[in-house]
Amino acid sequence: MPDKDIRRFDANIRLFPPFIDNDICPLTINNTLLQSCYLRNTEWACGVAVYTGNETKLGMSSGVPEPKLTAMDAMIDKLTGAIFLFQLTVVVVLGSAGNVWKDTEAHKQWYVKYDYDEPWYQILVIPLRFELLCSIMIPISIKVSLDFVKSLYAKFIDWDEEMYDLENNTPAHAANTAISEDLGQVEYILTDKTGTLTENKMIFRKCCVGDTFYGNECGDALRDVELLNAIANGSPHVIKFLTVMTLCNTVIPIKSPSGSILYKAQSQDEDALVNAAANLHMVLVSKNGNNAEIHFNRRMIQYEILDILEFTSDRKRMSVVVLDCQSGKIILLSKGADEAILPCAYSGRQTKTFLDAVDKYAQLGLRTLCFGWRELESEEYTEWSRSFKEANSALNDREWKVAEVCEKLEHSLEILGVSAIEDRLQGGVPETIEILRQSGINFWMLTGDKQSTAIQIALLCNLISSEPKGQLLYINGRTEDEVARSLERVLRTMRITSSEPKELAFVVDGWALEIILTHYTEAFTELAVLSKTALCCRVTPSQKAQLVKLLKSCDYRTLAIGDGGNDVRMIQQADIGVGISGREGLQAARAADYSIGKFRFLKRLILVHGRYSYNRTAFLSQYSFYKSLLICFIQILFSFLSGIAGTSLFNSVSLMAYNVFYTSIPVLTTILDKDLSEKTVMQNPEILLYCQAGRLLNPSTFAGWFGRSLYHAIVIFLITIHAYANEKSEMEELSMVALSGSIWLQAFVVTLEMNSFTFVQLLAIWGNCIAFYVINFFISSIPSSGMYTIMFRLCRQPSYWISLVLISGVGMGPVLALKYFRYTYRPSAINILQKAERSRGPMYTLVNLESQLRSDKGNMMVPISTTPVKNKSSVYEPLLSDSPMASRRPLASSSFDIFQPTHSRTSHPRNIKAN
Amino acid sequence: MEEASTSASGGRAFPRARSGLYYRFTQQNLPAWKPAMTSGCLIAMFLIIGVAFVPFGLVCLHASNHVAEIIHRYDVDCIPNGYKGNKQAYIKDSSISKNCTQEVKVLNHMKAPIYVYYELENFYQNHRRYVKSRSDKQLRYGEYTGTSCSPVEWDNGHPIVPCGLIAWSLFNDTYSFTCGSKEIKVNRKNISWKSDREHKFGKDVYPSNFQNGSLIGGGKLDPAVPLSEQEDLIVWMRTAALPKFRKLYGVIEEDLQVEETITILITNNYNTYGFGGKKSIVLSTTTWLGGKNDFLGYAYLVTGSLSIFMSILFALIHVKNPRPPGDPNCLSWNRKNSSS
C-alpha cells in the first residue's frame, strides 16, 4: 500500500525465469528512487514504476497545509468584526431614525413627493441606503494593502544580505509570505540542538582505546603522538578500533580524478570517523558492491561486507558483518550509543573505563560512540543470515522483526573503545540567544541528545546560567508516580522563586515527558507558563510537535527552529517554523516558513524583520480603518443635514478613488518606515516587548484611531458646512471641499505617524496630494461628468484654500499636541530610544553611518567553539538533591559540576529519531 | 538525494551591485530623514501657526464685515390676515392674488454689483429621493431613458421635459424692486454658471408637458425658450448641499445708498408653508472671500489664539519640567536593573 513515510518501503521482488536466481528478494527504501530524484554517479538505473501520481510518497505527504494566521491578522479580524457591529448599529439606528423622519417630516415636504400608501418593504429602503453608505466602513483595501506589504516583507528577508550565508551561499528565504508580523510577536522559541545551535560539522577529537585515553593533552587525537606510535607498532586494539571506524558505516568513497578520495556519508558522524581513520593511515579506498578495500600502512586489505544491520533510533546502534578476505574470518563490527553497546559486552568484561570515558567526553560537550567487535563462527553466521533475510523480506512489522534478529547477533562484543566527536557551536549562537532572551523570548531546547550533553550545550550558548544566577530543576523518573512527584516538586520551587530575579530552567527527558504529556498536562502547562527556559532531552519528533502544540494552546506564539527531518513536525506545528538549511539536508528548510543559513540570523529575522513588519502592519491596518471611518463619519454627519435619507455627500467616483487610490498609496510606503534604527534595536532588544505584547495594535490603540477619525470627520464637516454656507452651499463644491479636507488631513496623519522619511515616502505622500488635484482637474474638465468645472472653480476661490488650511490646522493641532505631550512626558520606551538616537547625531542620519556601525557589530560576533569558557567558574549545583549523583567529584578539566548520572552519549548517523 | 534536489531558495548571484538606490531599497537602507520632535521645534511651530492665524482671521473678519447685506424674511408677512390660520389654503388657492409688497431699509451703502438671492430654510434639496430625481442626459440632449426621474417622469405617456422632482419643484417667487418711484433694474441674465448653460443644458431642448399633471409643484417654464436659457431652472438645478441655502435671483447693477427704503414687490407663489420652511430675500454685496460669512474669521482667530496658548503652555511645562532628550536610563528595564 502506498504510504507517505519516505524512510520506509517494504516490498519483495521475485524474478521469474529466464532469471536463474528466482528467490524472493527484499526491497527496502534503499532500492527505491523517490519522485524528483536526480541520478548521480551512475550512467543508468533500471527500475519499475511502483506508484504514480498522487500515490507517490511525495503525493501522499503533500497534505493541505493548514493556513497560518498571524496573531495580528486575528486581531485585525476581531477589529473588523467590531467595526461590522458598529456599522450594523449605525445602520439600524440611522435607518429607523430615517424612517421616523420620513413619516413625520418628509411627508410634509411636498417636493419629495412621498406616496402615502407605499408597499411595506419601503421601510427597508432607508436602512439599506445607510448600509450602502457605511459599506466602506470596513476597508476592503486593507486586504490588498496587507498582502502587498507582506509580500514585500518577505522579499526584504530574501534580499537581506546580512542574513546571507556566505559559507554555503544560501540567502535567507521566506517561503510563507504572510506571517512576517508574527516574527515580531514571538514569545517562545523551540530550538533543536544538533545542526541548529551547533554546526553539525563533526570533528573527531578524542578517543579511548582499550584503557588508554588519546587526545587528552593536545585536544586532538589525530595529532596525539601516543596514538600514532600505537598505530605504527600495530597495537591490535587500535587496529581493530580503526577497522570499525572505517568499515562500520554506510559511507561511499568516491575517487576524484585527481586521485584523492572523497567520502559521501549520510551522517556527519560517519563522515568524521572515516576521515579521521584515513588520517590515521587506515584509508577506505573503494567500496564496490559488497567489496571494501582498505589501505593500511601501504598494505591492501580486502573485506567483503556480508550484511549491514542498520541504525534505527530504537536500536541506537548499527553493525556490519564483514568477511576478511585474507584470513576468511567473519567479523561483526558494531558501533552505537554507549547504552546500546556496553550492555552487549561479553560477560566478565569491565566496562567501567569506557563508562568513565563516555562520562568525561559528554561533559565536554562531545558526542560519543562506542565501538564493539566480535568474531563469528561461520555456522552461527549462516544460520543467522537466513533468519535475517527472512525478516528483511517480511511485509508486516519488518522493522521490528529485523531489530529482533539483529539483537541475536549483537552480543558478547569485545568493547574496543569510545570515540568522541566534537560538534562545534555555530558562530554567534550565545550572543543570539542572549539578545533574544533579553528581548523577552523564552527558549526551549528540544533535543534528541542526552541530558548531560544538552545541559553542556545549553550552558555554552547562554541558554541557562550557572549558579548562583540560574538554577536548573530536574523532572525525571521512570514511573508515573516518580514523575508526578518530581513534577510537583519542580512546580512548587518554580512558584516560590518566580518572584526572585533568578533564571530558572527545568530539564525533562523524553521518558518523563511522555508520562507527563499523557497524564499531567495541566501541571506541565502551568510549569511551561512559569518557566522561561526548558531543556527537553531525548525527545522524539512527535514529542517536539506536542510541546509546540502545548505552548500554542496556552496562547503563546511559538517559533520552532530546526534543521533536520526530525524537526519537520515541530516546524509545521509551530506558529512560525524556521528551518536552517544545513548539513542534514533541506527537509526542514523546505517545510519551514522561513529558512536561514545560520542560527545567528534568527536574531535579525526576529528583531529587525519581525519587529519592523509588526510596526508597519500595525500602522497600516489601523490607518486603513481610520481613513475608511473618516469618510463614513462625514457621510453619517451629512445625513443629519439631509433628512436622514442616506444621501451620499461624495460622488461615486470620488469614493472609489478615495479608498483605492488617494489613501492607499501613501500609506504603503510605511514599508520603508523605521521607528528605530536596526542598531538601536539590537542594542535594546527589550524593545521587542512592544511587539510581543501587541502594544501597537490592540483595541485601545484602535480606539485612539477611531476617536481620531471621528474628530477629524467632525472638524472637516463643521468647517466645510460653515465656510460653504448660504450661497456657496452647492452640493458638488461642498463635497469636493470635504474630500480635499480628508486628503489633506490624511497626508498629515501619515506624515505624523511615520518616523523616518526616505524620498519614496515624501514622494508618495505629497505626490499623492498633487495627484489628487491632477485627477480632479482631469475629471473636472470632462463636460459630461457631474464634477464638470468644479475643481477649477474651487481652486480659484480663496475661501477653498483658507478652509483647507483651517481644516489642517484644527485637525492636526490637537493630534500633534497630544502626540508631543505623550512623546515628551509619557514616553514609551520606543520614544525614549528615538530621542536618544536622534539627539546623538545630526538630524539627517545618513545610512552609511548606520551601516558602519552595523559592521562593527558584526565584528563582535566572533565564532565561539564549544570548548568550555574559562570565566564561567561558578559551580553549578542543583537545588534539589534528589539526584544521587548530585555531589560527584568535580572534574579537573571542566569547571562545571555535573549533577546527573551521565550515562553516555549517543549519537548516531543521521539522528533519525524515528517517531 | 537531498543535495541533488533544487535549493529551496533558488540560487542568486552574490554579491550583487552594492550601490544604487535599488540595492539600498532591498536592504531597507535608503537614506532617510528622521525628524526629531523636540520641545523647541514644537513650541515654535505652534507659535508660528498662532501668529499666522490670528492676523489672518482678522483679515477674514474684516472682509466679511465689509459685506453689506440685507435679509428680509417675507413668507409670514406676505400672508393676508384672513389666512394666517390656514396658510396652506392661501398658497394653494390660485384665485387669490399672491402679490405682496415689502419694504426694507438700506443700512449701509451698497456698492454695485448687488446680488439678489432668495433664501430657503428647512428645504431639503439634498434629500436623497430629491437629489437623484433628474436626468442630466435629458437636460442636455432631450432624450430620456431609464428611471432616474421617478416619480415625475411621464405625463399620460408623454415624457416630461425637464423631468424629475428638482425641476418639478422649481422655485417661482418673483421680485421687483423700486426705490421711491424709481424702479431698480435687476439683471436676470448670467446668473447661472456659464459651464452649465453651455454643457449641461441643451440649446435645442425645450420644455414640454411640464407642470401639466394634476399636482403642480413649482414654477412653470416657457416652452418656447430652450433649457440653456432657462437660467432660473439652471440655478435651481444646482442642488444645495444644506437645508438652508441661497440661490441667485439676479444682480442689481447700481449702488444703493444708506437710508434708502426699497420696496420689493413679491409674488409669493412658492409653498413653503406645508413643511414650515422659511423664505427670505437677500441683497448682498461681495468681497474676495464671498458673501458675508464670519465663520472663517472667527475660526482662524480662535484656532490661532489656542495655538499661541498651547505654545505658551508647552513652553511653561518645558521650563518647569525639562526633559533631557532621550535618556536611556529612563527605560523601564534599565531602571529595574539599577534598582535591583
PDB file of C-alpha atoms in Angstrom, chain A residues 2-6 33-37 51-64 590, chain B residues 5:
ATOM      1  CA  PRO A   2       1.306   3.454  -0.726  1.00  0.00           C
ATOM      2  CA  ASP A   3       2.170   5.467   2.345  1.00  0.00           C
ATOM      3  CA  LYS A   4       3.835   8.759   2.950  1.00  0.00           C
ATOM      4  CA  ASP A   5       6.783   7.642   5.047  1.00  0.00           C
ATOM      5  CA  ILE A   6       9.758   8.436   2.889  1.00  0.00           C
ATOM      6  CA  LEU A  33      14.048   6.076  -6.139  1.00  0.00           C
ATOM      7  CA  LEU A  34      11.667   8.710  -4.942  1.00  0.00           C
ATOM      8  CA  GLN A  35       9.915  11.174  -7.129  1.00  0.00           C
ATOM      9  CA  SER A  36      12.064  14.051  -8.414  1.00  0.00           C
ATOM     10  CA  CYS A  37      15.364  12.478  -7.540  1.00  0.00           C
ATOM     11  CA  TYR A  51       3.370   4.238  -7.589  1.00  0.00           C
ATOM     12  CA  THR A  52       2.458   7.163  -9.735  1.00  0.00           C
ATOM     13  CA  GLY A  53       0.575  10.401  -9.422  1.00  0.00           C
ATOM     14  CA  ASN A  54      -0.977  11.017  -6.054  1.00  0.00           C
ATOM     15  CA  GLU A  55       0.169   7.634  -4.803  1.00  0.00           C
ATOM     16  CA  THR A  56       3.818   8.597  -4.781  1.00  0.00           C
ATOM     17  CA  LYS A  57       5.419   9.347  -1.452  1.00  0.00           C
ATOM     18  CA  LEU A  58       5.514  12.963  -2.430  1.00  0.00           C
ATOM     19  CA  GLY A  59       1.886  12.966  -3.399  1.00  0.00           C
ATOM     20  CA  MET A  60       0.893  11.204  -0.199  1.00  0.00           C
ATOM     21  CA  SER A  61       2.742  13.540   2.101  1.00  0.00           C
ATOM     22  CA  SER A  62       1.705  16.750   0.459  1.00  0.00           C
ATOM     23  CA  GLY A  63      -1.276  17.300   2.626  1.00  0.00           C
ATOM     24  CA  VAL A  64      -3.163  20.537   2.557  1.00  0.00           C
ATOM     25  CA  ARG A 590      11.567  23.214   2.932  1.00  0.00           C
TER      26      ARG A 590
ATOM     27  CA  SER B   5      17.252  18.429  -5.471  1.00  0.00           C
TER      28      SER B   5
END
